[in-house]
Amino acid sequence: MKIFGLRLKNIILIILGSAVFSFGIVHFNIQNELGEGGFTGITLLLLYLFNWDPAIMNIVLNIPVLFIGWRILGRTTFLYSLIGIVAVSVFIALSQRFMITIDLSDDLTLASLFAGVFIGVGLGIIFRYGGTTGGVDIIARLINKYLGWSMGRAMFVFDALVIFVSAITYLEHVRGMYTLVAVFVGAKVIDFIQEGAYAARGTTIISEKSQEISQKVMQEMDRGVTVLDGRGSFSGSKRDVLYCVIAKNEIVRLKTIIEQIDPHAFVAVSHVHDVMGEGFTLDENKNPIE
């Protein structure tokens, strides 16, 4: 189902991610006087220095960046980002109004870990479904698109710069270090959610019984197999090389099939972070899997 060309599922999950993100900012960062990176860190800096409402400043700071997103990333990403920015501001306001006291002032390690996890999960969901929360999120998406950096890595670099400014203005040195822990954890969680959602395994199989193996994989696992022409560097002999992408939970089953047919087969398994196509993002009729 679509609304103005946007998937309803994506809208709902971007709003959900915004709620998780905002809860983490208010209940772990603000309550424990931790900073944050990016534009969110700037809103916290303005809160601590001038008592300006981060819910309002989040929208004010993101207006110019939104227009960059419109021109470079296109209408769909712009609209998803607009939803994310507004949702974050709304949920920050609600979280501040109906705040739950979580006193972790005596355990900043736990506070920073929970801050990183909540922020990482929230942003990971938002990114996963095509949105951003504006600011550095949009910049990170551009760097990911044009330079190939992971979004978590790009955000960490920008976040570190904002935290450095926060540390020399209002953050105590200890809280500045714990803020870096939270940002690092958040970056890793973002990458895990984004890449973990697609995570699969790529298998390269070299065997004298490649035909039997490929047939059994296609029949029993319903997975496609690509046959490549290979040649041994030492022996010079030619041999088929099989390549097959499977889900993480299928790796044991594939190994069992190979061992039953050719226990001496050479098998290399690699991580695949992003998969598009039939069996992963498309069904057998080439329709998107919701």
mmCIF file of C-alpha atoms in Angstrom:
data_model
loop_
_atom_site.group_PDB
_atom_site.id
_atom_site.type_symbol
_atom_site.label_atom_id
_atom_site.label_comp_id
_atom_site.label_asym_id
_atom_site.label_seq_id
_atom_site.Cartn_x
_atom_site.Cartn_y
_atom_site.Cartn_z
ATOM 1 C CA MET A 1 0.000 0.000 0.000
ATOM 2 C CA LYS A 2 1.325 3.425 -0.949
ATOM 3 C CA ILE A 3 0.551 6.979 0.148
ATOM 4 C CA PHE A 4 1.726 9.752 -2.201
ATOM 5 C CA GLY A 5 4.076 7.226 -3.768
ATOM 6 C CA LEU A 6 5.560 6.178 -0.406
ATOM 7 C CA ARG A 7 5.211 2.706 1.071
ATOM 8 C CA LEU A 8 3.020 2.661 4.154
ATOM 9 C CA LYS A 9 5.271 -0.006 5.712
ATOM 10 C CA ASN A 10 8.310 2.260 5.338
ATOM 11 C CA ILE A 11 6.469 5.221 6.847
ATOM 12 C CA ILE A 12 5.361 3.201 9.878
ATOM 13 C CA LEU A 13 8.843 1.790 10.488
ATOM 14 C CA ILE A 14 10.532 5.187 10.059
ATOM 15 C CA ILE A 15 8.154 6.563 12.694
ATOM 16 C CA LEU A 16 8.933 3.574 14.926
ATOM 17 C CA GLY A 17 12.672 4.134 14.487
ATOM 18 C CA SER A 18 12.206 7.820 15.304
ATOM 19 C CA ALA A 19 10.416 6.881 18.530
ATOM 20 C CA VAL A 20 13.247 4.544 19.609
ATOM 21 C CA PHE A 21 15.889 7.131 18.709
ATOM 22 C CA SER A 22 14.114 9.939 20.575
ATOM 23 C CA PHE A 23 13.559 7.776 23.649
ATOM 24 C CA GLY A 24 17.288 7.069 23.799
ATOM 25 C CA ILE A 25 18.260 10.730 23.378
ATOM 26 C CA VAL A 26 15.952 11.961 26.160
ATOM 27 C CA HIS A 27 16.249 9.106 28.650
ATOM 28 C CA PHE A 28 19.932 8.238 28.327
ATOM 29 C CA ASN A 29 21.746 11.219 26.805
ATOM 30 C CA ILE A 30 19.884 14.146 28.318
ATOM 31 C CA GLN A 31 19.161 12.513 31.684
ATOM 32 C CA ASN A 32 22.816 11.559 32.140
ATOM 33 C CA GLU A 33 24.229 14.747 30.586
ATOM 34 C CA LEU A 34 25.906 12.901 27.738
ATOM 35 C CA GLY A 35 26.528 14.561 24.424
ATOM 36 C CA GLU A 36 25.842 13.203 20.967
ATOM 37 C CA GLY A 37 27.238 13.636 17.508
ATOM 38 C CA GLY A 38 25.835 15.233 14.395
ATOM 39 C CA PHE A 39 22.960 17.686 14.374
ATOM 40 C CA THR A 40 21.460 15.961 17.396
ATOM 41 C CA GLY A 41 24.658 16.763 19.277
ATOM 42 C CA ILE A 42 24.311 20.385 18.197
ATOM 43 C CA THR A 43 20.738 20.503 19.529
ATOM 44 C CA LEU A 44 21.982 19.090 22.851
ATOM 45 C CA LEU A 45 24.795 21.644 22.911
ATOM 46 C CA LEU A 46 22.216 24.414 22.444
ATOM 47 C CA LEU A 47 20.063 22.852 25.158
ATOM 48 C CA TYR A 48 22.889 22.765 27.709
ATOM 49 C CA LEU A 49 24.277 26.226 26.844
ATOM 50 C CA PHE A 50 21.104 28.217 26.141
ATOM 51 C CA ASN A 51 18.264 25.926 27.303
ATOM 52 C CA TRP A 52 16.826 25.854 23.764
ATOM 53 C CA ASP A 53 14.308 23.082 23.140
ATOM 54 C CA PRO A 54 15.982 20.294 21.104
ATOM 55 C CA ALA A 55 12.626 19.321 19.566
ATOM 56 C CA ILE A 56 12.306 22.755 17.971
ATOM 57 C CA MET A 57 15.984 23.177 17.125
ATOM 58 C CA ASN A 58 15.996 19.798 15.372
ATOM 59 C CA ILE A 59 13.565 21.156 12.783
ATOM 60 C CA VAL A 60 15.225 24.581 12.528
ATOM 61 C CA LEU A 61 18.704 23.152 11.884
ATOM 62 C CA ASN A 62 17.513 20.613 9.336
ATOM 63 C CA ILE A 63 15.612 22.947 6.990
ATOM 64 C CA PRO A 64 18.626 23.814 4.756
ATOM 65 C CA VAL A 65 19.879 20.214 4.732
ATOM 66 C CA LEU A 66 16.461 19.000 3.637
ATOM 67 C CA PHE A 67 16.714 21.079 0.471
ATOM 68 C CA ILE A 68 20.103 19.492 -0.247
ATOM 69 C CA GLY A 69 18.429 16.124 0.200
ATOM 70 C CA TRP A 70 15.679 17.121 -2.209
ATOM 71 C CA ARG A 71 18.066 18.215 -4.951
ATOM 72 C CA ILE A 72 20.551 15.357 -4.654
ATOM 73 C CA LEU A 73 18.657 12.379 -3.233
ATOM 74 C CA GLY A 74 15.317 12.931 -4.929
ATOM 75 C CA ARG A 75 11.678 13.263 -3.953
ATOM 76 C CA THR A 76 11.200 9.898 -2.230
ATOM 77 C CA THR A 77 14.179 10.213 0.122
ATOM 78 C CA PHE A 78 13.225 13.837 0.781
ATOM 79 C CA LEU A 79 9.720 12.863 1.867
ATOM 80 C CA TYR A 80 10.928 9.935 3.990
ATOM 81 C CA SER A 81 13.495 12.275 5.585
ATOM 82 C CA LEU A 82 10.838 14.906 6.242
ATOM 83 C CA ILE A 83 8.758 12.258 8.004
ATOM 84 C CA GLY A 84 11.795 11.196 10.045
ATOM 85 C CA ILE A 85 12.728 14.746 11.070
ATOM 86 C CA VAL A 86 9.203 15.700 12.114
ATOM 87 C CA ALA A 87 8.699 12.366 13.913
ATOM 88 C CA VAL A 88 11.945 12.772 15.867
ATOM 89 C CA SER A 89 10.954 16.280 16.984
ATOM 90 C CA VAL A 90 7.480 15.095 17.995
ATOM 91 C CA PHE A 91 8.813 12.122 19.962
ATOM 92 C CA ILE A 92 11.538 14.212 21.643
ATOM 93 C CA ALA A 93 8.835 16.625 22.786
ATOM 94 C CA LEU A 94 6.637 13.765 24.009
ATOM 95 C CA SER A 95 9.554 12.036 25.749
ATOM 96 C CA GLN A 96 10.433 15.260 27.568
ATOM 97 C CA ARG A 97 6.820 15.821 28.601
ATOM 98 C CA PHE A 98 6.247 12.242 29.758
ATOM 99 C CA MET A 99 9.772 11.451 30.896
ATOM 100 C CA ILE A 100 10.547 8.225 32.723
ATOM 101 C CA THR A 101 13.311 8.642 35.283
ATOM 102 C CA ILE A 102 16.153 6.199 34.574
ATOM 103 C CA ASP A 103 18.877 7.113 37.032
ATOM 104 C CA LEU A 104 22.179 5.839 35.687
ATOM 105 C CA SER A 105 24.290 8.758 36.887
ATOM 106 C CA ASP A 106 26.369 6.372 39.022
ATOM 107 C CA ASP A 107 26.973 3.998 36.104
ATOM 108 C CA LEU A 108 27.874 6.019 33.026
ATOM 109 C CA THR A 109 29.151 2.887 31.293
ATOM 110 C CA LEU A 110 25.646 1.435 31.296
ATOM 111 C CA ALA A 111 24.172 4.802 30.343
ATOM 112 C CA SER A 112 26.494 5.161 27.351
ATOM 113 C CA LEU A 113 25.865 1.592 26.195
ATOM 114 C CA PHE A 114 22.090 2.002 26.356
ATOM 115 C CA ALA A 115 22.314 5.393 24.658
ATOM 116 C CA GLY A 116 24.325 3.844 21.820
ATOM 117 C CA VAL A 117 22.002 0.866 21.449
ATOM 118 C CA PHE A 118 18.780 2.901 21.405
ATOM 119 C CA ILE A 119 20.167 5.521 19.049
ATOM 120 C CA GLY A 120 21.732 2.862 16.811
ATOM 121 C CA VAL A 121 18.563 0.755 16.649
ATOM 122 C CA GLY A 122 16.416 3.812 15.954
ATOM 123 C CA LEU A 123 18.647 5.212 13.220
ATOM 124 C CA GLY A 124 19.291 1.751 11.786
ATOM 125 C CA ILE A 125 15.556 1.191 11.296
ATOM 126 C CA ILE A 126 15.132 4.660 9.783
ATOM 127 C CA PHE A 127 18.021 4.145 7.351
ATOM 128 C CA ARG A 128 16.925 0.596 6.549
ATOM 129 C CA TYR A 129 13.599 1.856 5.257
ATOM 130 C CA GLY A 130 14.867 4.781 3.222
ATOM 131 C CA GLY A 131 14.613 7.650 5.670
ATOM 132 C CA THR A 132 16.977 9.889 7.593
ATOM 133 C CA THR A 133 16.613 12.208 10.568
ATOM 134 C CA GLY A 134 18.226 14.998 8.578
ATOM 135 C CA GLY A 135 21.549 16.681 9.237
ATOM 136 C CA VAL A 136 24.507 14.333 9.308
ATOM 137 C CA ASP A 137 22.215 11.428 8.400
ATOM 138 C CA ILE A 138 21.679 12.949 4.957
ATOM 139 C CA ILE A 139 25.381 13.806 4.637
ATOM 140 C CA ALA A 140 26.283 10.231 5.644
ATOM 141 C CA ARG A 141 23.860 8.871 3.056
ATOM 142 C CA LEU A 142 25.534 11.023 0.385
ATOM 143 C CA ILE A 143 28.992 9.806 1.433
ATOM 144 C CA ASN A 144 27.713 6.222 1.369
ATOM 145 C CA LYS A 145 26.291 6.788 -2.117
ATOM 146 C CA TYR A 146 29.283 8.531 -3.691
ATOM 147 C CA LEU A 147 32.317 7.404 -1.653
ATOM 148 C CA GLY A 148 31.208 3.930 -0.542
ATOM 149 C CA TRP A 149 31.734 4.527 3.178
ATOM 150 C CA SER A 150 29.340 2.692 5.473
ATOM 151 C CA MET A 151 26.840 5.105 6.981
ATOM 152 C CA GLY A 152 27.973 4.152 10.462
ATOM 153 C CA ARG A 153 31.574 5.069 9.639
ATOM 154 C CA ALA A 154 30.653 8.384 8.010
ATOM 155 C CA MET A 155 28.460 9.351 10.930
ATOM 156 C CA PHE A 156 31.158 8.443 13.444
ATOM 157 C CA VAL A 157 33.629 10.869 11.833
ATOM 158 C CA PHE A 158 31.129 13.742 11.890
ATOM 159 C CA ASP A 159 29.948 12.805 15.361
ATOM 160 C CA ALA A 160 33.493 12.893 16.707
ATOM 161 C CA LEU A 161 33.923 16.462 15.444
ATOM 162 C CA VAL A 162 30.721 17.623 17.135
ATOM 163 C CA ILE A 163 31.657 15.827 20.367
ATOM 164 C CA PHE A 164 35.069 17.526 20.328
ATOM 165 C CA VAL A 165 33.376 20.928 20.174
ATOM 166 C CA SER A 166 30.973 19.871 22.934
ATOM 167 C CA ALA A 167 33.869 18.676 25.083
ATOM 168 C CA ILE A 168 35.645 22.028 24.946
ATOM 169 C CA THR A 169 32.474 23.988 25.664
ATOM 170 C CA TYR A 170 30.215 22.227 28.170
ATOM 171 C CA LEU A 171 30.943 18.509 28.539
ATOM 172 C CA GLU A 172 33.125 17.248 31.363
ATOM 173 C CA HIS A 173 36.067 15.238 30.043
ATOM 174 C CA VAL A 174 34.743 12.011 31.568
ATOM 175 C CA ARG A 175 31.281 12.477 30.081
ATOM 176 C CA GLY A 176 32.903 13.380 26.767
ATOM 177 C CA MET A 177 34.697 10.030 26.744
ATOM 178 C CA TYR A 178 31.524 8.159 27.631
ATOM 179 C CA THR A 179 29.759 10.026 24.829
ATOM 180 C CA LEU A 180 32.365 8.661 22.406
ATOM 181 C CA VAL A 181 31.562 5.166 23.676
ATOM 182 C CA ALA A 182 27.855 5.751 23.010
ATOM 183 C CA VAL A 183 28.537 7.066 19.502
ATOM 184 C CA PHE A 184 30.841 4.141 18.678
ATOM 185 C CA VAL A 185 28.261 1.604 19.877
ATOM 186 C CA GLY A 186 25.554 3.422 17.930
ATOM 187 C CA ALA A 187 27.609 3.332 14.718
ATOM 188 C CA LYS A 188 28.162 -0.421 15.049
ATOM 189 C CA VAL A 189 24.472 -1.060 15.754
ATOM 190 C CA ILE A 190 23.489 1.008 12.705
ATOM 191 C CA ASP A 191 25.747 -1.067 10.452
ATOM 192 C CA PHE A 192 24.506 -4.300 12.033
ATOM 193 C CA ILE A 193 20.842 -3.457 11.430
ATOM 194 C CA GLN A 194 21.428 -2.179 7.908
ATOM 195 C CA GLU A 195 23.739 -4.934 6.750
ATOM 196 C CA GLY A 196 22.478 -7.660 9.061
ATOM 197 C CA ALA A 197 19.016 -7.348 7.549
ATOM 198 C CA TYR A 198 20.481 -8.407 4.212
ATOM 199 C CA ALA A 199 23.306 -10.572 5.533
ATOM 200 C CA ALA A 200 23.856 -13.736 3.543
ATOM 201 C CA ARG A 201 26.717 -16.042 2.649
ATOM 202 C CA GLY A 202 28.451 -16.374 -0.673
ATOM 203 C CA THR A 203 29.871 -19.843 -1.294
ATOM 204 C CA THR A 204 32.521 -20.798 -3.823
ATOM 205 C CA ILE A 205 32.688 -24.551 -4.498
ATOM 206 C CA ILE A 206 35.334 -26.409 -6.498
ATOM 207 C CA SER A 207 34.615 -30.088 -7.006
ATOM 208 C CA GLU A 208 34.992 -32.884 -9.527
ATOM 209 C CA LYS A 209 31.279 -33.498 -9.015
ATOM 210 C CA SER A 210 30.117 -29.946 -9.574
ATOM 211 C CA GLN A 211 27.171 -30.994 -11.752
ATOM 212 C CA GLU A 212 25.743 -33.258 -9.045
ATOM 213 C CA ILE A 213 26.221 -30.641 -6.368
ATOM 214 C CA SER A 214 24.562 -27.846 -8.366
ATOM 215 C CA GLN A 215 21.587 -30.044 -9.254
ATOM 216 C CA LYS A 216 21.004 -31.085 -5.654
ATOM 217 C CA VAL A 217 21.337 -27.504 -4.370
ATOM 218 C CA MET A 218 18.760 -26.303 -6.895
ATOM 219 C CA GLN A 219 16.386 -29.167 -6.172
ATOM 220 C CA GLU A 220 16.627 -29.398 -2.390
ATOM 221 C CA MET A 221 17.410 -25.818 -1.412
ATOM 222 C CA ASP A 222 15.666 -23.989 -4.255
ATOM 223 C CA ARG A 223 18.713 -21.781 -4.732
ATOM 224 C CA GLY A 224 20.294 -20.756 -8.001
ATOM 225 C CA VAL A 225 23.854 -21.789 -8.771
ATOM 226 C CA THR A 226 26.215 -20.011 -11.161
ATOM 227 C CA VAL A 227 28.802 -22.123 -12.990
ATOM 228 C CA LEU A 228 32.086 -20.340 -13.696
ATOM 229 C CA ASP A 229 35.004 -21.537 -15.794
ATOM 230 C CA GLY A 230 38.064 -22.131 -13.618
ATOM 231 C CA ARG A 231 41.615 -23.259 -14.236
ATOM 232 C CA GLY A 232 44.150 -24.418 -11.676
ATOM 233 C CA SER A 233 47.285 -22.267 -11.591
ATOM 234 C CA PHE A 234 49.582 -25.189 -10.707
ATOM 235 C CA SER A 235 47.999 -28.042 -12.662
ATOM 236 C CA GLY A 236 46.590 -25.980 -15.505
ATOM 237 C CA SER A 237 43.523 -28.256 -15.529
ATOM 238 C CA LYS A 238 40.105 -26.744 -16.179
ATOM 239 C CA ARG A 239 37.278 -27.232 -13.726
ATOM 240 C CA ASP A 240 33.852 -25.784 -13.050
ATOM 241 C CA VAL A 241 33.597 -23.369 -10.142
ATOM 242 C CA LEU A 242 30.195 -23.052 -8.482
ATOM 243 C CA TYR A 243 29.002 -19.850 -6.861
ATOM 244 C CA CYS A 244 25.868 -19.763 -4.747
ATOM 245 C CA VAL A 245 24.407 -17.109 -2.416
ATOM 246 C CA ILE A 246 22.381 -18.462 0.474
ATOM 247 C CA ALA A 247 20.849 -17.248 3.721
ATOM 248 C CA LYS A 248 22.915 -17.514 6.898
ATOM 249 C CA ASN A 249 20.751 -20.296 8.301
ATOM 250 C CA GLU A 250 21.240 -22.410 5.163
ATOM 251 C CA ILE A 251 24.998 -22.776 5.384
ATOM 252 C CA VAL A 252 24.937 -26.017 7.410
ATOM 253 C CA ARG A 253 22.452 -27.562 4.997
ATOM 254 C CA LEU A 254 24.630 -26.647 2.008
ATOM 255 C CA LYS A 255 27.749 -28.089 3.634
ATOM 256 C CA THR A 256 25.855 -31.307 4.347
ATOM 257 C CA ILE A 257 24.858 -31.637 0.690
ATOM 258 C CA ILE A 258 28.440 -31.040 -0.475
ATOM 259 C CA GLU A 259 29.912 -33.532 2.003
ATOM 260 C CA GLN A 260 27.419 -36.201 0.941
ATOM 261 C CA ILE A 261 28.397 -35.861 -2.716
ATOM 262 C CA ASP A 262 32.082 -34.940 -2.529
ATOM 263 C CA PRO A 263 33.795 -34.892 0.892
ATOM 264 C CA HIS A 264 36.982 -33.645 -0.792
ATOM 265 C CA ALA A 265 35.387 -30.566 -2.380
ATOM 266 C CA PHE A 266 36.990 -27.176 -1.764
ATOM 267 C CA VAL A 267 34.482 -24.736 -0.243
ATOM 268 C CA ALA A 268 35.036 -21.076 0.613
ATOM 269 C CA VAL A 269 32.334 -19.129 2.452
ATOM 270 C CA SER A 270 32.280 -15.319 2.498
ATOM 271 C CA HIS A 271 30.030 -12.696 4.048
ATOM 272 C CA VAL A 272 27.585 -10.952 1.732
ATOM 273 C CA HIS A 273 26.245 -7.723 3.190
ATOM 274 C CA ASP A 274 23.717 -6.777 0.531
ATOM 275 C CA VAL A 275 21.625 -9.038 -1.672
ATOM 276 C CA MET A 276 19.103 -8.059 -4.319
ATOM 277 C CA GLY A 277 17.207 -10.415 -6.576
ATOM 278 C CA GLU A 278 15.081 -13.553 -6.628
ATOM 279 C CA GLY A 279 15.016 -15.472 -3.390
ATOM 280 C CA PHE A 280 16.033 -12.462 -1.310
ATOM 281 C CA THR A 281 14.233 -9.282 -2.370
ATOM 282 C CA LEU A 282 12.113 -10.778 -5.181
ATOM 283 C CA ASP A 283 9.861 -13.830 -5.191
ATOM 284 C CA GLU A 284 9.703 -16.444 -7.953
ATOM 285 C CA ASN A 285 7.396 -14.148 -9.955
ATOM 286 C CA LYS A 286 9.899 -11.279 -9.786
ATOM 287 C CA ASN A 287 7.649 -9.355 -7.395
ATOM 288 C CA PRO A 288 9.157 -7.482 -4.417
ATOM 289 C CA ILE A 289 9.067 -9.415 -1.155
ATOM 290 C CA GLU A 290 7.394 -7.233 1.453
#
